[in-house]
PDB file of C-alpha atoms and ligand atoms in Angstrom:
ATOM      1  CA  MET A  14      97.958 114.127  89.686  1.00 98.00           C
ATOM      2  CA  ASP A  15      97.932 111.573  92.810  1.00 98.00           C
ATOM      3  CA  LEU A  16      95.894 113.258  95.779  1.00 98.00           C
ATOM      4  CA  HIS A  17      96.168 110.336  97.813  1.00 98.00           C
ATOM      5  CA  ILE A  18      99.808 109.677  99.382  1.00 98.00           C
ATOM      6  CA  HIS A  19     100.741 108.381 102.658  1.00 97.00           C
ATOM      7  CA  SER A  20     104.341 109.204 104.196  1.00 96.00           C
ATOM      8  CA  LEU A  21     106.467 108.053 107.254  1.00 94.00           C
ATOM      9  CA  HIS A  22     104.613 110.560 108.961  1.00 94.00           C
ATOM     10  CA  SER A  23     101.723 107.645 109.298  1.00 92.00           C
ATOM     11  CA  ASP A  24     101.856 104.597 108.052  1.00 91.00           C
ATOM     12  CA  GLY A  25     103.967 104.959 104.902  1.00 93.00           C
ATOM     13  CA  THR A  26     107.462 103.784 104.443  1.00 92.00           C
ATOM     14  CA  MET A  27     108.953 107.109 102.425  1.00 95.00           C
ATOM     15  CA  SER A  28     110.094 110.217 103.659  1.00 96.00           C
ATOM     16  CA  ILE A  29     108.239 113.499 102.258  1.00 98.00           C
ATOM     17  CA  GLU A  30     111.172 114.311 100.656  1.00 98.00           C
ATOM     18  CA  LYS A  31     111.578 111.193  98.480  1.00 97.00           C
ATOM     19  CA  ILE A  32     107.907 111.474  97.831  1.00 98.00           C
ATOM     20  CA  ILE A  33     108.460 114.634  96.411  1.00 98.00           C
ATOM     21  CA  ASP A  34     111.328 113.543  94.502  1.00 97.00           C
ATOM     22  CA  ILE A  35     109.462 110.689  92.671  1.00 97.00           C
ATOM     23  CA  ALA A  36     106.310 112.979  91.996  1.00 98.00           C
ATOM     24  CA  GLU A  37     108.676 115.390  90.413  1.00 98.00           C
ATOM     25  CA  SER A  38     110.520 112.637  88.304  1.00 97.00           C
ATOM     26  CA  LEU A  39     106.915 111.309  86.823  1.00 97.00           C
ATOM     27  CA  ASN A  40     106.207 114.942  86.305  1.00 97.00           C
ATOM     28  CA  LEU A  41     102.984 114.901  88.320  1.00 97.00           C
ATOM     29  CA  GLU A  42     101.000 117.974  88.124  1.00 96.00           C
ATOM     30  CA  ILE A  43      99.532 118.167  91.529  1.00 98.00           C
ATOM     31  CA  ILE A  44      99.829 115.928  94.633  1.00 98.00           C
ATOM     32  CA  SER A  45      98.369 115.619  97.676  1.00 98.00           C
ATOM     33  CA  ILE A  46     100.028 114.302 101.381  1.00 98.00           C
ATOM     34  CA  THR A  47      97.284 112.826 103.107  1.00 98.00           C
ATOM     35  CA  ASP A  48      98.238 110.847 106.129  1.00 97.00           C
ATOM     36  CA  HIS A  49      96.151 109.284 108.818  1.00 95.00           C
ATOM     37  CA  ASP A  50      95.059 111.862 111.668  1.00 95.00           C
ATOM     38  CA  THR A  51      98.091 113.982 110.944  1.00 95.00           C
ATOM     39  CA  ILE A  52      99.436 116.718 109.150  1.00 96.00           C
ATOM     40  CA  SER A  53     102.836 116.901 110.337  1.00 95.00           C
ATOM     41  CA  GLY A  54     103.846 115.906 106.775  1.00 96.00           C
ATOM     42  CA  VAL A  55     102.643 118.785 105.259  1.00 97.00           C
ATOM     43  CA  GLN A  56     104.264 121.742 106.580  1.00 94.00           C
ATOM     44  CA  GLU A  57     107.423 119.608 105.937  1.00 96.00           C
ATOM     45  CA  ALA A  58     106.118 119.464 102.505  1.00 98.00           C
ATOM     46  CA  ILE A  59     105.008 122.918 101.940  1.00 97.00           C
ATOM     47  CA  ASN A  60     108.721 124.138 102.379  1.00 97.00           C
ATOM     48  CA  LEU A  61     110.074 121.297  99.967  1.00 97.00           C
ATOM     49  CA  VAL A  62     107.849 122.142  96.972  1.00 97.00           C
ATOM     50  CA  LYS A  63     108.754 126.087  97.121  1.00 96.00           C
ATOM     51  CA  GLY A  64     110.341 127.243  94.137  1.00 95.00           C
ATOM     52  CA  LYS A  65     109.467 124.041  92.415  1.00 97.00           C
ATOM     53  CA  LYS A  66     107.000 123.645  89.761  1.00 97.00           C
ATOM     54  CA  ILE A  67     104.964 120.865  91.617  1.00 97.00           C
ATOM     55  CA  LYS A  68     101.884 122.038  93.394  1.00 97.00           C
ATOM     56  CA  LEU A  69     101.197 120.594  96.579  1.00 98.00           C
ATOM     57  CA  VAL A  70      97.453 120.434  98.292  1.00 98.00           C
ATOM     58  CA  PRO A  71      97.695 120.048 102.140  1.00 98.00           C
ATOM     59  CA  GLY A  72      95.612 117.204 102.888  1.00 98.00           C
ATOM     60  CA  ILE A  73      94.552 114.534 105.657  1.00 98.00           C
ATOM     61  CA  GLU A  74      92.652 111.397 105.651  1.00 98.00           C
ATOM     62  CA  ILE A  75      90.573 110.791 108.643  1.00 97.00           C
ATOM     63  CA  ASN A  76      89.244 107.227 109.266  1.00 96.00           C
ATOM     64  CA  THR A  77      86.087 107.216 110.540  1.00 97.00           C
ATOM     65  CA  GLU A  78      83.031 104.736 111.158  1.00 96.00           C
ATOM     66  CA  TYR A  79      79.621 104.704 110.353  1.00 97.00           C
ATOM     67  CA  ARG A  80      77.299 101.521 111.132  1.00 96.00           C
ATOM     68  CA  LYS A  81      80.279  99.445 111.534  1.00 92.00           C
ATOM     69  CA  LYS A  82      81.792 100.173 108.867  1.00 94.00           C
ATOM     70  CA  GLU A  83      84.800 101.898 107.973  1.00 94.00           C
ATOM     71  CA  VAL A  84      84.645 105.360 106.336  1.00 98.00           C
ATOM     72  CA  HIS A  85      87.629 107.560 105.315  1.00 98.00           C
ATOM     73  CA  ILE A  86      87.429 111.101 104.645  1.00 98.00           C
ATOM     74  CA  LEU A  87      89.895 113.047 103.029  1.00 98.00           C
ATOM     75  CA  GLY A  88      90.307 116.705 103.840  1.00 98.00           C
ATOM     76  CA  TYR A  89      91.939 118.717 101.155  1.00 98.00           C
ATOM     77  CA  PHE A  90      92.930 122.438 101.195  1.00 98.00           C
ATOM     78  CA  ILE A  91      92.720 122.507 104.977  1.00 98.00           C
ATOM     79  CA  ASP A  92      94.363 125.289 107.331  1.00 98.00           C
ATOM     80  CA  ILE A  93      96.626 123.314 108.817  1.00 97.00           C
ATOM     81  CA  PHE A  94      96.883 126.126 111.904  1.00 97.00           C
ATOM     82  CA  ASN A  95      93.103 125.604 112.536  1.00 98.00           C
ATOM     83  CA  HIS A  96      93.033 124.911 116.168  1.00 98.00           C
ATOM     84  CA  LYS A  97      89.822 122.838 116.505  1.00 98.00           C
ATOM     85  CA  LEU A  98      91.518 120.328 113.940  1.00 98.00           C
ATOM     86  CA  VAL A  99      94.581 120.489 115.595  1.00 98.00           C
ATOM     87  CA  GLU A 100      93.277 119.743 118.632  1.00 98.00           C
ATOM     88  CA  THR A 101      90.804 116.976 117.248  1.00 98.00           C
ATOM     89  CA  ILE A 102      93.483 114.998 115.517  1.00 96.00           C
ATOM     90  CA  GLU A 103      95.740 115.195 118.619  1.00 96.00           C
ATOM     91  CA  TYR A 104      93.065 113.591 120.504  1.00 97.00           C
ATOM     92  CA  LEU A 105      92.684 110.601 117.843  1.00 96.00           C
ATOM     93  CA  ARG A 106      96.527 110.181 118.155  1.00 94.00           C
ATOM     94  CA  ASN A 107      96.522 109.852 121.679  1.00 94.00           C
ATOM     95  CA  GLU A 108      93.841 107.409 121.303  1.00 95.00           C
ATOM     96  CA  ARG A 109      95.679 105.475 118.587  1.00 94.00           C
ATOM     97  CA  VAL A 110      98.736 105.338 121.471  1.00 95.00           C
ATOM     98  CA  ASN A 111      96.123 104.169 123.960  1.00 96.00           C
ATOM     99  CA  ARG A 112      94.583 101.566 121.627  1.00 97.00           C
ATOM    100  CA  VAL A 113      98.144 100.116 120.474  1.00 97.00           C
ATOM    101  CA  LYS A 114      99.286  99.716 124.214  1.00 98.00           C
ATOM    102  CA  LYS A 115      95.765  97.860 125.027  1.00 98.00           C
ATOM    103  CA  ILE A 116      96.726  95.446 121.916  1.00 98.00           C
ATOM    104  CA  ILE A 117     100.276  94.978 123.377  1.00 98.00           C
ATOM    105  CA  THR A 118      98.442  93.918 126.772  1.00 98.00           C
ATOM    106  CA  LYS A 119      96.526  91.240 124.685  1.00 98.00           C
ATOM    107  CA  LEU A 120      99.705  90.172 122.608  1.00 98.00           C
ATOM    108  CA  ASN A 121     101.529  89.776 126.092  1.00 98.00           C
ATOM    109  CA  GLN A 122      98.960  87.408 126.975  1.00 98.00           C
ATOM    110  CA  LEU A 123      99.251  85.409 124.124  1.00 98.00           C
ATOM    111  CA  ASN A 124     102.662  84.530 125.124  1.00 97.00           C
ATOM    112  CA  ILE A 125     104.359  87.208 122.191  1.00 98.00           C
ATOM    113  CA  SER A 126     106.740  89.227 123.827  1.00 97.00           C
ATOM    114  CA  ILE A 127     107.008  92.800 122.545  1.00 97.00           C
ATOM    115  CA  THR A 128     106.796  96.000 124.296  1.00 98.00           C
ATOM    116  CA  PHE A 129     105.413  99.329 123.234  1.00 97.00           C
ATOM    117  CA  GLU A 130     109.235 100.314 122.534  1.00 96.00           C
ATOM    118  CA  ASP A 131     109.716  97.796 120.065  1.00 97.00           C
ATOM    119  CA  VAL A 132     106.350  99.191 118.402  1.00 97.00           C
ATOM    120  CA  LEU A 133     107.602 102.781 118.371  1.00 95.00           C
ATOM    121  CA  GLU A 134     110.749 101.684 116.964  1.00 94.00           C
ATOM    122  CA  GLN A 135     108.900 100.930 113.759  1.00 93.00           C
ATOM    123  CA  SER A 136     106.639 104.122 113.815  1.00 91.00           C
ATOM    124  CA  LYS A 137     108.879 107.057 112.958  1.00 80.00           C
ATOM    125  CA  GLY A 138     106.283 109.590 112.467  1.00 77.00           C
ATOM    126  CA  GLU A 139     103.068 110.854 114.380  1.00 82.00           C
ATOM    127  CA  SER A 140     100.126 108.451 113.584  1.00 88.00           C
ATOM    128  CA  ILE A 141     100.995 105.046 115.218  1.00 94.00           C
ATOM    129  CA  GLY A 142      98.971 102.229 114.150  1.00 94.00           C
ATOM    130  CA  ARG A 143      98.366  98.193 113.819  1.00 96.00           C
ATOM    131  CA  PRO A 144     100.634  98.166 110.641  1.00 94.00           C
ATOM    132  CA  HIS A 145     103.557  99.325 113.465  1.00 96.00           C
ATOM    133  CA  ILE A 146     102.805  96.347 115.570  1.00 97.00           C
ATOM    134  CA  ALA A 147     102.932  93.908 112.726  1.00 97.00           C
ATOM    135  CA  LEU A 148     106.214  95.497 111.673  1.00 96.00           C
ATOM    136  CA  ALA A 149     107.473  94.987 115.210  1.00 97.00           C
ATOM    137  CA  MET A 150     106.091  91.246 115.562  1.00 98.00           C
ATOM    138  CA  ILE A 151     107.903  90.517 112.003  1.00 97.00           C
ATOM    139  CA  LYS A 152     110.753  91.608 113.282  1.00 97.00           C
ATOM    140  CA  LYS A 153     110.760  89.504 116.439  1.00 97.00           C
ATOM    141  CA  GLY A 154     109.926  86.668 114.290  1.00 97.00           C
ATOM    142  CA  TYR A 155     106.392  85.982 114.959  1.00 97.00           C
ATOM    143  CA  GLY A 156     105.550  86.472 111.299  1.00 96.00           C
ATOM    144  CA  LYS A 157     106.484  86.995 107.576  1.00 95.00           C
ATOM    145  CA  THR A 158     103.740  89.530 106.737  1.00 94.00           C
ATOM    146  CA  VAL A 159     101.727  92.231 107.565  1.00 94.00           C
ATOM    147  CA  GLY A 160      98.854  90.776 106.289  1.00 95.00           C
ATOM    148  CA  GLU A 161      99.406  87.326 107.905  1.00 97.00           C
ATOM    149  CA  ILE A 162      99.776  89.109 111.203  1.00 98.00           C
ATOM    150  CA  PHE A 163      96.373  90.870 110.975  1.00 98.00           C
ATOM    151  CA  ASP A 164      94.810  87.881 109.866  1.00 97.00           C
ATOM    152  CA  GLU A 165      96.008  86.005 113.112  1.00 98.00           C
ATOM    153  CA  TYR A 166      95.963  88.371 115.803  1.00 98.00           C
ATOM    154  CA  ILE A 167      95.116  92.348 115.122  1.00 98.00           C
ATOM    155  CA  ASP A 168      92.149  92.381 112.673  1.00 96.00           C
ATOM    156  CA  GLN A 169      88.497  92.753 113.696  1.00 92.00           C
ATOM    157  CA  GLY A 170      87.542  89.557 115.205  1.00 95.00           C
ATOM    158  CA  LYS A 171      91.102  88.299 115.919  1.00 98.00           C
ATOM    159  CA  PRO A 172      92.454  87.717 119.277  1.00 98.00           C
ATOM    160  CA  ALA A 173      94.116  90.626 120.025  1.00 98.00           C
ATOM    161  CA  TYR A 174      91.923  93.190 118.404  1.00 97.00           C
ATOM    162  CA  VAL A 175      91.126  96.309 120.131  1.00 97.00           C
ATOM    163  CA  GLU A 176      88.662  99.033 118.596  1.00 94.00           C
ATOM    164  CA  ARG A 177      89.686 102.284 118.348  1.00 92.00           C
ATOM    165  CA  PHE A 178      87.716 105.449 118.967  1.00 94.00           C
ATOM    166  CA  LYS A 179      87.017 106.748 115.715  1.00 95.00           C
ATOM    167  CA  LEU A 180      84.918 110.407 114.560  1.00 97.00           C
ATOM    168  CA  SER A 181      81.459 109.426 112.489  1.00 98.00           C
ATOM    169  CA  PRO A 182      81.913 110.364 108.806  1.00 98.00           C
ATOM    170  CA  TYR A 183      79.934 113.558 109.732  1.00 98.00           C
ATOM    171  CA  ASP A 184      82.223 114.670 112.505  1.00 98.00           C
ATOM    172  CA  ALA A 185      84.893 114.482 110.068  1.00 98.00           C
ATOM    173  CA  ILE A 186      83.386 116.402 107.610  1.00 98.00           C
ATOM    174  CA  ASN A 187      82.408 119.532 109.622  1.00 98.00           C
ATOM    175  CA  LEU A 188      85.901 119.316 111.177  1.00 98.00           C
ATOM    176  CA  ILE A 189      87.577 119.851 107.443  1.00 98.00           C
ATOM    177  CA  ARG A 190      85.128 122.311 106.276  1.00 98.00           C
ATOM    178  CA  ASP A 191      85.496 124.223 109.665  1.00 98.00           C
ATOM    179  CA  ALA A 192      89.145 124.130 108.924  1.00 98.00           C
ATOM    180  CA  ASN A 193      88.540 126.006 105.151  1.00 98.00           C
ATOM    181  CA  GLY A 194      88.578 122.554 103.277  1.00 98.00           C
ATOM    182  CA  ILE A 195      86.709 120.456 100.941  1.00 98.00           C
ATOM    183  CA  ALA A 196      85.802 116.836 102.422  1.00 98.00           C
ATOM    184  CA  VAL A 197      86.137 113.967  99.849  1.00 99.00           C
ATOM    185  CA  LEU A 198      84.704 110.652 100.213  1.00 98.00           C
ATOM    186  CA  ALA A 199      87.792 108.145  99.996  1.00 98.00           C
ATOM    187  CA  HIS A 200      87.826 104.847  97.657  1.00 98.00           C
ATOM    188  CA  PRO A 201      83.818 104.360  98.234  1.00 98.00           C
ATOM    189  CA  LYS A 202      84.291 100.712  96.892  1.00 98.00           C
ATOM    190  CA  LEU A 203      86.084 100.096 100.024  1.00 98.00           C
ATOM    191  CA  VAL A 204      83.250 101.015 102.049  1.00 98.00           C
ATOM    192  CA  LYS A 205      81.387  97.963 100.731  1.00 97.00           C
ATOM    193  CA  ASP A 206      78.146  99.422 101.630  1.00 98.00           C
ATOM    194  CA  GLU A 207      76.235 101.293  98.993  1.00 98.00           C
ATOM    195  CA  ASP A 208      73.811 102.597 101.371  1.00 98.00           C
ATOM    196  CA  ILE A 209      76.222 104.373 103.404  1.00 98.00           C
ATOM    197  CA  VAL A 210      77.971 105.623 100.161  1.00 98.00           C
ATOM    198  CA  ASN A 211      74.379 107.217  98.853  1.00 98.00           C
ATOM    199  CA  GLU A 212      73.629 108.586 102.098  1.00 98.00           C
ATOM    200  CA  LEU A 213      77.154 110.713 102.461  1.00 98.00           C
ATOM    201  CA  LEU A 214      76.930 111.760  98.649  1.00 98.00           C
ATOM    202  CA  PRO A 215      74.738 114.745  99.322  1.00 98.00           C
ATOM    203  CA  HIS A 216      77.264 116.088 102.591  1.00 98.00           C
ATOM    204  CA  VAL A 217      80.749 115.683 100.678  1.00 98.00           C
ATOM    205  CA  ASP A 218      82.180 118.304  98.551  1.00 98.00           C
ATOM    206  CA  GLY A 219      83.925 115.436  96.446  1.00 98.00           C
ATOM    207  CA  LEU A 220      84.049 111.701  95.593  1.00 98.00           C
ATOM    208  CA  GLU A 221      87.353 109.905  95.024  1.00 99.00           C
ATOM    209  CA  VAL A 222      86.275 108.177  91.485  1.00 98.00           C
ATOM    210  CA  PHE A 223      90.036 106.937  90.795  1.00 98.00           C
ATOM    211  CA  HIS A 224      91.793 105.007  93.076  1.00 98.00           C
ATOM    212  CA  SER A 225      94.401 101.838  92.882  1.00 97.00           C
ATOM    213  CA  GLU A 226      91.760  99.550  94.260  1.00 97.00           C
ATOM    214  CA  HIS A 227      88.755 100.802  91.872  1.00 98.00           C
ATOM    215  CA  THR A 228      88.497  99.009  88.568  1.00 98.00           C
ATOM    216  CA  GLU A 229      87.690 100.993  85.624  1.00 98.00           C
ATOM    217  CA  GLU A 230      84.014  99.535  85.917  1.00 98.00           C
ATOM    218  CA  ASP A 231      83.933 101.021  89.591  1.00 98.00           C
ATOM    219  CA  SER A 232      85.603 104.306  88.295  1.00 98.00           C
ATOM    220  CA  ASN A 233      82.861 104.755  85.869  1.00 98.00           C
ATOM    221  CA  TYR A 234      79.924 103.653  88.058  1.00 98.00           C
ATOM    222  CA  TYR A 235      81.518 106.435  90.637  1.00 98.00           C
ATOM    223  CA  LEU A 236      82.205 109.128  88.080  1.00 98.00           C
ATOM    224  CA  ASN A 237      78.429 109.006  87.177  1.00 98.00           C
ATOM    225  CA  LYS A 238      77.591 109.331  91.006  1.00 98.00           C
ATOM    226  CA  ALA A 239      79.883 112.064  91.275  1.00 98.00           C
ATOM    227  CA  LEU A 240      78.276 113.748  88.135  1.00 98.00           C
ATOM    228  CA  GLN A 241      74.878 113.331  89.638  1.00 98.00           C
ATOM    229  CA  HIS A 242      75.544 115.145  92.704  1.00 98.00           C
ATOM    230  CA  ASN A 243      77.718 117.486  91.329  1.00 98.00           C
ATOM    231  CA  LEU A 244      80.875 116.476  93.300  1.00 98.00           C
ATOM    232  CA  ILE A 245      84.627 117.288  92.575  1.00 98.00           C
ATOM    233  CA  VAL A 246      86.133 114.450  91.043  1.00 98.00           C
ATOM    234  CA  THR A 247      89.520 113.137  92.935  1.00 98.00           C
ATOM    235  CA  GLY A 248      91.863 110.639  92.484  1.00 98.00           C
ATOM    236  CA  GLY A 249      95.043 108.871  94.446  1.00 98.00           C
ATOM    237  CA  SER A 250      96.974 106.098  94.605  1.00 98.00           C
ATOM    238  CA  ASP A 251      96.805 105.681  98.198  1.00 97.00           C
ATOM    239  CA  CYS A 252     100.286 104.875  97.877  1.00 97.00           C
ATOM    240  CA  HIS A 253     102.395 103.553 101.436  1.00 95.00           C
ATOM    241  CA  GLY A 254     105.708 103.456  99.960  1.00 94.00           C
ATOM    242  CA  ILE A 255     107.658 100.302  98.704  1.00 84.00           C
ATOM    243  CA  GLY A 256     106.229  97.017 100.075  1.00 70.00           C
ATOM    244  CA  LYS A 257     107.834  93.516  99.763  1.00 59.00           C
ATOM    245  CA  GLY A 258     107.238  92.214  96.287  1.00 62.00           C
ATOM    246  CA  LYS A 259     104.721  95.604  95.617  1.00 73.00           C
ATOM    247  CA  GLU A 260     105.083  97.601  93.121  1.00 85.00           C
ATOM    248  CA  LEU A 261     105.585 101.623  93.725  1.00 94.00           C
ATOM    249  CA  LEU A 262     101.867 102.667  93.465  1.00 96.00           C
ATOM    250  CA  LEU A 263     102.507 106.509  93.517  1.00 97.00           C
ATOM    251  CA  GLY A 264     101.470 108.105  90.416  1.00 96.00           C
ATOM    252  CA  THR A 265     100.215 104.998  88.827  1.00 96.00           C
ATOM    253  CA  VAL A 266      96.524 105.694  88.769  1.00 98.00           C
ATOM    254  CA  LYS A 267      95.189 107.328  85.924  1.00 96.00           C
ATOM    255  CA  ILE A 268      93.093 110.398  85.938  1.00 98.00           C
ATOM    256  CA  PRO A 269      91.458 111.790  82.730  1.00 98.00           C
ATOM    257  CA  LYS A 270      92.664 115.052  81.850  1.00 97.00           C
ATOM    258  CA  GLU A 271      89.333 116.892  82.157  1.00 98.00           C
ATOM    259  CA  TYR A 272      89.321 116.161  86.031  1.00 98.00           C
ATOM    260  CA  ILE A 273      92.832 117.053  86.464  1.00 98.00           C
ATOM    261  CA  SER A 274      92.173 120.650  84.993  1.00 98.00           C
ATOM    262  CA  ALA A 275      89.277 120.887  86.936  1.00 98.00           C
ATOM    263  CA  PHE A 276      90.919 120.302  90.193  1.00 98.00           C
ATOM    264  CA  GLU A 277      93.990 122.607  88.978  1.00 98.00           C
ATOM    265  CA  LYS A 278      91.517 125.344  88.554  1.00 98.00           C
ATOM    266  CA  ILE A 279      90.298 124.668  92.246  1.00 98.00           C
ATOM    267  CA  TYR A 280      93.917 124.982  93.536  1.00 98.00           C
ATOM    268  CA  LYS A 281      94.312 128.120  91.422  1.00 97.00           C
ATOM    269  CA  GLU A 282      91.222 129.618  93.052  1.00 96.00           C
ATOM    270  CA  ARG A 283      92.503 128.541  96.455  1.00 93.00           C
ATOM    271  CA  GLU A 284      95.679 129.920  95.703  1.00 86.00           C
ATOM    272  CA  ARG A 285      94.341 133.910  95.279  1.00 82.00           C
ATOM    273  CA  MET A 286      92.384 133.211  98.725  1.00 78.00           C
TER     274      MET A 286
HETATM  275  P1  LIG B  25      94.903 101.520 112.315  1.00 71.71           P
HETATM  276  O1  LIG B  25      94.721 102.411 111.590  1.00 71.71           O
HETATM  277  O2  LIG B  25      95.781 100.996 113.308  1.00 71.71           O
HETATM  278  O3  LIG B  25      93.714 100.642 112.558  1.00 71.71           O
HETATM  279  O4  LIG B  25      95.319 100.653 110.947  1.00 71.71           O
HETATM  280  C1  LIG B  25      94.740 100.523 109.827  1.00 71.71           C
HETATM  281  C2  LIG B  25      95.735 100.416 108.940  1.00 71.71           C
HETATM  282  O5  LIG B  25      96.449  98.850 108.927  1.00 71.71           O
HETATM  283  C3  LIG B  25      95.050 100.585 107.356  1.00 71.71           C
HETATM  284  O6  LIG B  25      95.481 102.166 106.996  1.00 71.71           O
HETATM  285  C4  LIG B  25      95.520  99.679 106.647  1.00 71.71           C
HETATM  286  O7  LIG B  25      96.718 100.370 105.980  1.00 71.71           O
HETATM  287  C5  LIG B  25      96.517  98.592 107.291  1.00 71.71           C
HETATM  288  N1  LIG B  25      95.590  97.435 107.409  1.00 71.71           N
HETATM  289  C6  LIG B  25      94.517  97.011 107.647  1.00 71.71           C
HETATM  290  N2  LIG B  25      93.912  95.930 107.643  1.00 71.71           N
HETATM  291  C7  LIG B  25      94.920  94.948 107.183  1.00 71.71           C
HETATM  292  C8  LIG B  25      95.272  94.098 106.522  1.00 71.71           C
HETATM  293  N3  LIG B  25      94.277  92.749 106.497  1.00 71.71           N
HETATM  294  N4  LIG B  25      96.609  93.539 106.015  1.00 71.71           N
HETATM  295  C9  LIG B  25      97.268  94.644 106.082  1.00 71.71           C
HETATM  296  N5  LIG B  25      97.006  95.850 106.175  1.00 71.71           N
HETATM  297  C10 LIG B  25      95.982  96.237 106.769  1.00 71.71           C
HETATM  298 FE1  LIG B  26      97.108 103.531 105.705  1.00 71.71          FE
HETATM  299 FE1  LIG B  27      91.909 105.076 103.519  1.00 71.71          FE
HETATM  300 ZN1  LIG B  28      94.671 106.139 102.377  1.00 71.71          ZN
END
């Protein structure tokens, strides 16, 4: 099972077809495509898994902000035709475009000559963002790695940083639930604020206990929290594809069988709805 995968439709490097091929070759029981602020990959995935054994959960990841901290909310089993969901994420994507343009203006003022078209070329999907700016800058010789460019120019506090409009976690949770989905707090360790995590636990349906950036200790800690709050236990790799010198994360996060079975049970109940 891998319930956290990014594709070309946001800031991942793999096509939906490739993701499904690899997932099948790894014998994964169940996967979810969870692109940032877009569900355009989900429809493609639904068509591609028809007739296959692998189960696909429609998903999304919404980056929200709460008390200046990044909080990511995953939505599973969402109705991809829900009007409010479709409209809201379209708004979020437009705001992404506006923000990228503002960052480019700042970079231009720093004598870095890149255009919106250069960035667009790096973004094959709908959800454009800073990783695509970094890739465009690397192509033009302004740096070697995405991390380096974030560090020097576009990370929070750096000269070309521009804020992005974000929903609050509560807005995202409501949006997902109104679209018939279940809302899961993603990689709680990466929130880097346990007060926020504790505040949100009574308001979500699930917790991403298993994640590529959680240690075994983290997972045990969050598993206890999830059980205390009666939450659905999920896990995923947060795979963004193949990066330079990086291994492919897809399917690498180990999830105990009982939580895979529990999630499959929810999947089967949903199928009947
Ligand atoms: P954006 O949605 O445009 O704000 O970009 C956020 C994305 O950039 C995240 O999903 C990460 O994949 C990536 N990212 C954020 N910070 C860094 C960093 N310091 N180095 C490399 N990638 C980063
Ligand atoms: Fe990402
Ligand atoms: Fe995330
Ligand atoms: Zn993610």
